[in-house]
Amino acid sequence: MVEMQYIFQTSMTMISLYQTLETVGYIGGTFVGLTYGYLNRQLVVAICFIILAIVTALLPIVPNLPMLYVCSVISGFCYSVIQCSYTVWTVELWPTSSAPVLYIEDFAYGIGSTLASAILKPYLTGKVAADIVVDRRAKLMWPFITIGICVILVPLSSLIMYLIKPYKQKHCNRREQCSIGQSSNYGDEVMPTNTTANDKLFDRSDTPQTMMRVLFIGWCTTVSSLSTEFLMFMFTYMQKSPVQVSPQTCSDIMMAASSVYTVFTIVNAVLTVRVGINPIIYGYYAIVVVAACILVIGHYYLTALWVAAILMGWGLSAMITGLYAFTAKYFTFTNQLSTGIIMARGVCKLFTPVIIGQFIDDHSYVFLIVEWIYLMLSIAIFLPIIWLIRRYENLVVK
């Protein structure tokens, strides 16, 4: 974001509007998840992924701020469509073992993040003296295009698979029992016909289904917002903090965090098979809390920033995917539920970047305050979720 601020010669507040308008597109994209009873999900995701890769690759050569904002809406819309789809799709394909597969998908994301940071590092300039002229556009153009070419290979392969052997969803009517991983005629949602002993806990009619869905959506939203704001603003925060970290050192720190994140996604996949998702969530939640505490110390000490970023990468390696696996354990994960989570997350993203962007230049600690607000809200929602799970599990046993 610092590089874009200098490219367009504007304030951090105006550049942060990119994130806000991206969220507008993000919220709009959530509604596409409700149309998969009529549209082919594989084709829609492939097309949106291709558009996202192209728009991202061309960011350094966007001529002005209005065009940058248009790109932000497009990228937000496409990213939302992808995110609303892939979790439900994964759970549908692997209904009884989705958590390890989701962690493997996160492993791929971690590799991509690490490689992207490594590619961009030599081309970052950061803040320089007023009399030094740097053509930041020319420096960033080719690394962005390189990243875009690498990314676009994934949706192109999916599009080719669609043309060769398209994925077809199975359908059943309301009077038939739909197994997990099958869809119904009603918006691609699994429609259990009655409550049985094999139903997931909060699919049962004798549990507070609506309240639990609201709680789970709130929990997923706050955890996702915590991770999103960390990834979105950590790089900028380190440069604006009293430590005034150089762009190259920021890249090293984020590469280290991404590497730890990547390695532990594989560890988490194995651990989930062995011990289950619940202990993973509890343990890694503690790591995130410790990382947030050290991040406060890092406001004045570079070593603490290194430790905090690495610990946060470790903790988030389980939390980002784990919250979906944890939710899918107690609900039938449908397009509607996924859309609710993504939409709620989008609403939070609509305001947070504006707040951080407006104050981070002169009051970088605002980033820390926002991170802690999301962390404490997530814990405040998670504790009653755990209590209700244990309560209704005991009632079912009785």
Coordinates of C-alpha atoms in Angstrom, one line a residue:
M1 CA 0.0 0.0 0.0
V2 CA 2.9 2.3 0.7
E3 CA 4.2 1.8 -2.9
M4 CA 0.7 2.6 -4.3
Q5 CA 0.5 5.7 -2.2
Y6 CA 3.6 7.1 -3.9
I7 CA 2.7 5.9 -7.4
F8 CA -0.6 7.8 -7.3
Q9 CA 0.9 10.6 -5.2
T10 CA -2.0 10.6 -2.7
S11 CA -2.7 10.0 1.0
M12 CA -2.9 6.7 2.7
T13 CA -6.6 7.5 3.4
M14 CA -7.3 7.6 -0.4
I15 CA -5.3 4.5 -1.1
S16 CA -7.2 2.7 1.7
L17 CA -10.4 3.4 -0.2
Y18 CA -9.2 0.7 -2.5
Q19 CA -9.9 -1.8 0.3
T20 CA -13.3 -0.3 1.0
L21 CA -14.4 -0.4 -2.6
E22 CA -13.0 -3.9 -2.9
T23 CA -15.3 -4.8 -0.1
V24 CA -18.2 -3.3 -1.9
G25 CA -17.5 -5.7 -4.8
Y26 CA -16.8 -8.5 -2.2
I27 CA -20.3 -8.1 -0.7
G28 CA -21.9 -8.1 -4.2
G29 CA -20.0 -11.3 -5.0
T30 CA -21.5 -13.2 -2.1
F31 CA -24.9 -13.3 -3.8
V32 CA -23.5 -15.4 -6.6
G33 CA -23.3 -18.2 -4.2
L34 CA -27.1 -18.3 -4.0
T35 CA -27.4 -19.0 -7.8
Y36 CA -25.6 -22.3 -8.1
G37 CA -28.9 -24.1 -8.5
Y38 CA -28.9 -22.4 -11.9
L39 CA -25.3 -21.7 -12.8
N40 CA -22.4 -24.1 -13.1
R41 CA -20.1 -23.5 -10.1
Q42 CA -17.0 -24.8 -11.8
L43 CA -17.4 -22.5 -14.8
V44 CA -18.3 -19.4 -12.7
V45 CA -15.3 -19.9 -10.4
A46 CA -12.9 -20.4 -13.2
I47 CA -14.0 -17.3 -15.1
C48 CA -13.9 -15.1 -11.9
F49 CA -10.4 -16.5 -11.0
I50 CA -9.1 -15.6 -14.5
I51 CA -10.5 -12.1 -14.2
L52 CA -9.0 -11.7 -10.7
A53 CA -5.5 -12.8 -11.9
I54 CA -5.6 -10.3 -14.9
V55 CA -6.8 -7.3 -12.8
T56 CA -4.2 -8.0 -10.1
A57 CA -1.4 -8.3 -12.6
L58 CA -2.2 -5.0 -14.2
L59 CA -2.4 -2.9 -11.0
P60 CA 1.0 -1.1 -11.3
I61 CA 0.0 0.2 -14.8
V62 CA -3.4 1.5 -13.8
P63 CA -3.3 5.2 -15.0
N64 CA -5.3 6.9 -12.2
L65 CA -7.2 6.5 -8.9
P66 CA -10.7 6.2 -10.5
M67 CA -9.5 3.2 -12.6
L68 CA -7.7 1.8 -9.5
Y69 CA -11.1 1.9 -7.7
V70 CA -12.8 0.2 -10.6
C71 CA -10.2 -2.6 -10.4
S72 CA -10.8 -2.9 -6.7
V73 CA -14.5 -3.5 -7.1
I74 CA -13.9 -6.1 -9.8
S75 CA -11.2 -7.9 -7.8
G76 CA -13.4 -7.9 -4.6
F77 CA -16.3 -9.3 -6.5
C78 CA -14.3 -12.1 -8.1
Y79 CA -12.5 -13.0 -4.9
S80 CA -15.8 -13.2 -3.0
V81 CA -17.2 -15.6 -5.6
I82 CA -14.1 -17.8 -5.3
Q83 CA -14.2 -17.8 -1.5
C84 CA -17.9 -18.5 -1.2
S85 CA -17.5 -21.5 -3.4
Y86 CA -14.4 -23.4 -2.6
T87 CA -15.2 -24.3 1.0
V88 CA -18.6 -25.6 0.2
W89 CA -17.2 -27.4 -2.8
T90 CA -14.5 -29.0 -0.7
V91 CA -16.9 -30.2 2.0
E92 CA -19.2 -31.5 -0.8
L93 CA -16.4 -33.5 -2.4
W94 CA -14.9 -34.8 0.9
P95 CA -17.9 -34.8 3.3
T96 CA -16.2 -36.9 6.0
S97 CA -12.6 -35.7 5.7
S98 CA -12.8 -32.1 4.5
A99 CA -10.5 -30.6 7.2
P100 CA -7.2 -32.1 6.0
V101 CA -8.1 -31.2 2.4
L102 CA -8.9 -27.6 3.4
Y103 CA -5.5 -27.5 5.2
I104 CA -3.8 -28.7 2.0
E105 CA -5.5 -25.9 0.1
D106 CA -4.1 -23.5 2.7
F107 CA -0.7 -25.0 2.1
A108 CA -0.9 -24.0 -1.5
Y109 CA -2.0 -20.5 -0.5
G110 CA 1.0 -20.2 1.9
I111 CA 3.4 -21.2 -0.9
G112 CA 1.9 -18.6 -3.2
S113 CA 2.1 -15.9 -0.5
T114 CA 5.8 -16.7 0.2
L115 CA 6.7 -16.8 -3.4
A116 CA 4.9 -13.5 -4.1
S117 CA 6.8 -11.8 -1.3
A118 CA 10.1 -13.2 -2.6
I119 CA 9.4 -12.0 -6.1
L120 CA 8.3 -8.5 -5.0
K121 CA 11.0 -7.9 -2.4
P122 CA 13.8 -6.6 -4.7
Y123 CA 11.4 -4.1 -6.4
L124 CA 10.1 -2.4 -3.4
T125 CA 11.3 1.2 -2.7
G126 CA 9.4 2.5 0.4
K127 CA 9.8 6.0 1.6
V128 CA 12.7 8.0 0.1
A129 CA 13.9 11.6 0.2
A130 CA 11.9 14.1 -1.7
D131 CA 14.7 14.9 -4.2
I132 CA 15.1 11.2 -5.3
V133 CA 13.0 10.2 -8.3
V134 CA 12.0 6.6 -8.6
D135 CA 9.9 5.1 -11.4
R136 CA 7.9 2.7 -9.1
R137 CA 5.5 1.7 -11.9
A138 CA 8.3 0.4 -14.1
K139 CA 9.9 -1.4 -11.2
L140 CA 6.7 -3.2 -10.1
M141 CA 5.1 -3.9 -13.5
W142 CA 7.1 -7.1 -14.4
P143 CA 7.0 -8.8 -11.0
F144 CA 3.2 -8.2 -10.9
I145 CA 2.8 -9.6 -14.4
T146 CA 5.0 -12.6 -13.5
I147 CA 2.8 -13.3 -10.4
G148 CA -0.3 -12.9 -12.5
I149 CA 0.9 -15.4 -15.1
C150 CA 1.7 -18.0 -12.4
V151 CA -1.7 -17.5 -10.8
I152 CA -3.8 -17.7 -14.0
L153 CA -2.5 -21.2 -14.7
V154 CA -4.8 -22.5 -12.0
P155 CA -8.1 -21.3 -13.3
L156 CA -7.1 -22.0 -16.9
S157 CA -6.6 -25.7 -15.9
S158 CA -10.0 -25.7 -14.2
L159 CA -11.6 -24.2 -17.3
I160 CA -9.9 -26.9 -19.5
M161 CA -11.3 -29.6 -17.1
Y162 CA -14.7 -28.1 -17.4
L163 CA -14.5 -28.4 -21.2
I164 CA -13.2 -32.0 -21.0
K165 CA -15.1 -33.4 -18.1
P166 CA -17.4 -30.8 -16.3
Y167 CA -18.3 -31.4 -12.6
K168 CA -21.9 -32.2 -12.2
Q169 CA -23.8 -31.8 -8.9
K170 CA -26.2 -34.5 -7.9
H171 CA -29.8 -33.5 -7.2
C172 CA -32.6 -34.9 -5.2
N173 CA -36.0 -33.6 -4.2
R174 CA -37.2 -32.5 -0.8
R175 CA -39.0 -35.8 -0.1
E176 CA -35.8 -37.8 -0.7
Q177 CA -33.0 -38.0 1.8
C178 CA -30.0 -36.0 0.6
S179 CA -26.7 -37.2 1.8
I180 CA -23.9 -34.8 2.7
G181 CA -22.2 -33.7 -0.5
Q182 CA -25.3 -33.8 -2.5
S183 CA -27.5 -30.9 -3.4
S184 CA -31.2 -30.3 -3.6
N185 CA -33.4 -28.5 -6.1
Y186 CA -33.6 -25.6 -3.6
G187 CA -30.6 -23.4 -4.1
D188 CA -28.0 -26.3 -3.9
E189 CA -28.7 -26.6 -0.2
V190 CA -28.8 -30.0 1.6
M191 CA -32.3 -30.5 2.9
P192 CA -32.6 -33.1 5.6
T193 CA -36.1 -34.4 5.8
N194 CA -36.1 -35.3 9.5
T195 CA -34.0 -35.4 12.6
T196 CA -32.0 -38.6 13.1
A197 CA -29.2 -39.7 15.3
N198 CA -26.8 -39.3 12.4
D199 CA -27.6 -35.6 11.9
K200 CA -24.9 -33.1 12.8
L201 CA -25.5 -31.6 16.2
F202 CA -27.1 -28.2 15.2
D203 CA -29.0 -29.7 12.2
R204 CA -31.3 -31.4 14.8
S205 CA -34.7 -29.8 15.4
D206 CA -34.3 -30.0 19.2
T207 CA -31.4 -27.6 19.2
P208 CA -31.3 -23.8 18.7
Q209 CA -30.4 -23.9 15.0
T210 CA -30.9 -20.2 14.2
M211 CA -29.1 -18.9 17.2
M212 CA -26.2 -21.2 16.7
R213 CA -25.9 -20.2 13.0
V214 CA -25.8 -16.5 14.0
L215 CA -23.1 -17.2 16.6
F216 CA -21.0 -19.3 14.2
I217 CA -21.3 -16.6 11.5
G218 CA -20.2 -13.9 14.1
W219 CA -17.3 -16.1 15.2
C220 CA -16.1 -16.9 11.7
T221 CA -16.5 -13.2 10.8
T222 CA -14.4 -11.8 13.7
V223 CA -11.6 -14.5 13.2
S224 CA -11.5 -13.9 9.5
S225 CA -11.4 -10.1 10.0
L226 CA -8.5 -10.5 12.4
S227 CA -6.5 -12.5 9.9
T228 CA -7.5 -10.3 6.9
E229 CA -6.5 -7.0 8.6
F230 CA -3.2 -8.6 9.8
L231 CA -2.3 -9.7 6.3
M232 CA -3.6 -6.5 4.7
F233 CA -2.0 -3.9 7.0
M234 CA 0.9 -5.6 8.8
F235 CA 3.4 -4.6 6.0
T236 CA 2.2 -1.0 6.1
Y237 CA 2.1 -0.9 9.9
M238 CA 5.7 -2.0 10.3
Q239 CA 6.9 0.9 8.0
K240 CA 4.7 3.4 9.9
S241 CA 5.4 2.2 13.4
P242 CA 8.0 3.9 15.7
V243 CA 10.5 1.2 14.6
Q244 CA 10.1 2.4 10.9
V245 CA 11.1 -1.0 9.4
S246 CA 12.5 -0.8 5.8
P247 CA 10.4 -2.4 3.0
Q248 CA 13.0 -5.1 2.5
T249 CA 13.0 -6.1 6.2
C250 CA 9.2 -6.0 6.1
S251 CA 9.3 -8.5 3.2
D252 CA 11.7 -10.7 5.1
I253 CA 9.4 -10.7 8.2
M254 CA 6.3 -11.5 6.1
M255 CA 8.1 -14.2 4.2
A256 CA 9.1 -15.8 7.5
A257 CA 5.5 -15.6 8.7
S258 CA 4.2 -17.0 5.4
S259 CA 6.8 -19.9 5.5
V260 CA 5.8 -20.8 9.0
Y261 CA 2.1 -20.6 8.0
T262 CA 2.8 -22.9 5.0
V263 CA 4.7 -25.5 6.9
F264 CA 2.2 -25.8 9.7
T265 CA -0.8 -26.2 7.3
I266 CA 0.6 -29.7 6.5
V267 CA 1.3 -30.3 10.2
N268 CA -2.3 -29.3 11.0
A269 CA -3.7 -31.6 8.3
V270 CA -1.9 -34.6 10.0
L271 CA -2.9 -33.5 13.5
T272 CA -6.5 -33.0 12.6
V273 CA -6.7 -36.6 11.4
R274 CA -5.1 -37.8 14.6
V275 CA -6.7 -35.6 17.3
G276 CA -9.7 -33.9 15.6
I277 CA -10.4 -30.3 14.9
N278 CA -11.4 -29.1 18.4
P279 CA -8.0 -29.5 20.1
I280 CA -6.4 -27.8 17.1
I281 CA -8.7 -24.8 17.4
Y282 CA -8.2 -24.5 21.2
G283 CA -4.4 -24.7 21.0
Y284 CA -3.9 -22.4 18.1
Y285 CA -6.3 -19.8 19.6
A286 CA -3.9 -19.6 22.5
I287 CA -1.0 -19.0 20.1
V288 CA -2.8 -16.2 18.3
V289 CA -3.5 -14.5 21.7
V290 CA 0.2 -14.7 22.6
A291 CA 1.2 -13.3 19.2
A292 CA -1.2 -10.4 19.7
C293 CA 0.4 -9.6 23.0
I294 CA 3.9 -9.7 21.6
L295 CA 2.7 -7.5 18.7
V296 CA 2.0 -4.7 21.2
I297 CA 5.6 -5.0 22.4
G298 CA 6.7 -4.9 18.8
H299 CA 5.4 -1.4 18.4
Y300 CA 8.8 -0.3 19.8
Y301 CA 11.1 -3.3 19.2
L302 CA 12.0 -4.9 15.9
T303 CA 12.8 -8.3 17.5
A304 CA 9.3 -8.5 19.0
L305 CA 7.8 -7.7 15.5
W306 CA 9.7 -10.7 14.1
V307 CA 8.4 -13.0 16.9
A308 CA 4.9 -11.7 16.7
A309 CA 4.6 -12.1 12.9
I310 CA 6.0 -15.7 13.0
L311 CA 3.7 -16.7 15.9
M312 CA 0.7 -15.1 14.1
G313 CA 1.6 -17.0 11.0
W314 CA 1.7 -20.2 13.1
G315 CA -1.6 -19.5 14.8
L316 CA -3.5 -18.4 11.7
S317 CA -2.3 -21.5 9.8
A318 CA -4.9 -23.4 11.8
M319 CA -7.5 -20.8 12.5
I320 CA -8.4 -19.6 8.9
T321 CA -9.2 -23.1 7.6
G322 CA -10.0 -24.5 11.0
L323 CA -13.0 -22.3 11.6
Y324 CA -14.7 -23.7 8.5
A325 CA -13.8 -27.3 9.4
F326 CA -15.1 -26.6 13.0
T327 CA -18.3 -25.1 11.7
A328 CA -18.9 -28.0 9.2
K329 CA -18.6 -30.4 12.1
Y330 CA -21.7 -29.1 13.7
F331 CA -23.7 -27.9 10.7
T332 CA -24.4 -29.1 7.2
F333 CA -22.2 -26.6 5.3
T334 CA -24.3 -25.1 2.5
N335 CA -23.9 -22.3 0.0
Q336 CA -26.3 -20.2 2.1
L337 CA -24.3 -20.6 5.3
S338 CA -21.0 -19.8 3.4
T339 CA -22.6 -16.8 1.8
G340 CA -23.8 -15.5 5.3
I341 CA -20.2 -15.9 6.6
I342 CA -18.6 -14.1 3.7
M343 CA -21.2 -11.4 3.6
A344 CA -20.8 -10.6 7.3
R345 CA -17.0 -10.6 6.9
G346 CA -17.5 -8.2 4.0
V347 CA -19.5 -5.7 6.1
C348 CA -16.6 -5.6 8.6
K349 CA -14.1 -5.1 5.8
L350 CA -16.2 -2.2 4.5
F351 CA -15.3 0.0 7.5
T352 CA -12.1 -1.3 9.0
P353 CA -9.7 -0.2 6.1
V354 CA -11.1 3.3 6.2
I355 CA -10.4 3.6 9.9
I356 CA -6.9 2.1 9.8
G357 CA -6.0 4.0 6.6
Q358 CA -7.0 7.3 8.0
F359 CA -5.0 7.1 11.1
I360 CA -2.0 4.8 10.4
D361 CA 0.3 7.5 9.0
D362 CA 0.3 9.4 12.3
H363 CA -1.2 6.9 14.8
S364 CA 0.1 3.5 13.7
Y365 CA -1.1 1.9 17.0
V366 CA -4.7 2.1 15.6
F367 CA -3.8 -1.1 13.7
L368 CA -3.1 -2.8 17.1
I369 CA -6.4 -1.6 18.5
V370 CA -8.4 -3.0 15.6
E371 CA -6.6 -6.3 15.8
W372 CA -7.3 -6.6 19.6
I373 CA -11.0 -5.6 19.1
Y374 CA -11.5 -8.4 16.6
L375 CA -9.6 -10.8 18.8
M376 CA -11.6 -10.1 21.9
L377 CA -14.9 -10.1 20.0
S378 CA -14.0 -13.5 18.6
I379 CA -13.3 -14.9 22.0
A380 CA -16.4 -13.4 23.5
I381 CA -18.5 -15.2 20.8
F382 CA -16.5 -18.5 20.9
L383 CA -16.9 -19.1 24.6
P384 CA -20.8 -19.4 24.5
I385 CA -20.4 -21.5 21.4
I386 CA -18.3 -24.0 23.3
W387 CA -20.7 -23.9 26.2
L388 CA -23.7 -24.6 24.0
I389 CA -21.9 -27.4 22.1
R390 CA -21.1 -29.2 25.4
R391 CA -24.6 -28.7 26.7
Y392 CA -26.4 -30.1 23.7
E393 CA -23.9 -32.9 23.2
N394 CA -24.7 -34.0 26.8
L395 CA -28.4 -33.8 26.1
V396 CA -28.0 -35.9 23.0
V397 CA -26.0 -38.5 24.9
K398 CA -28.7 -38.7 27.6

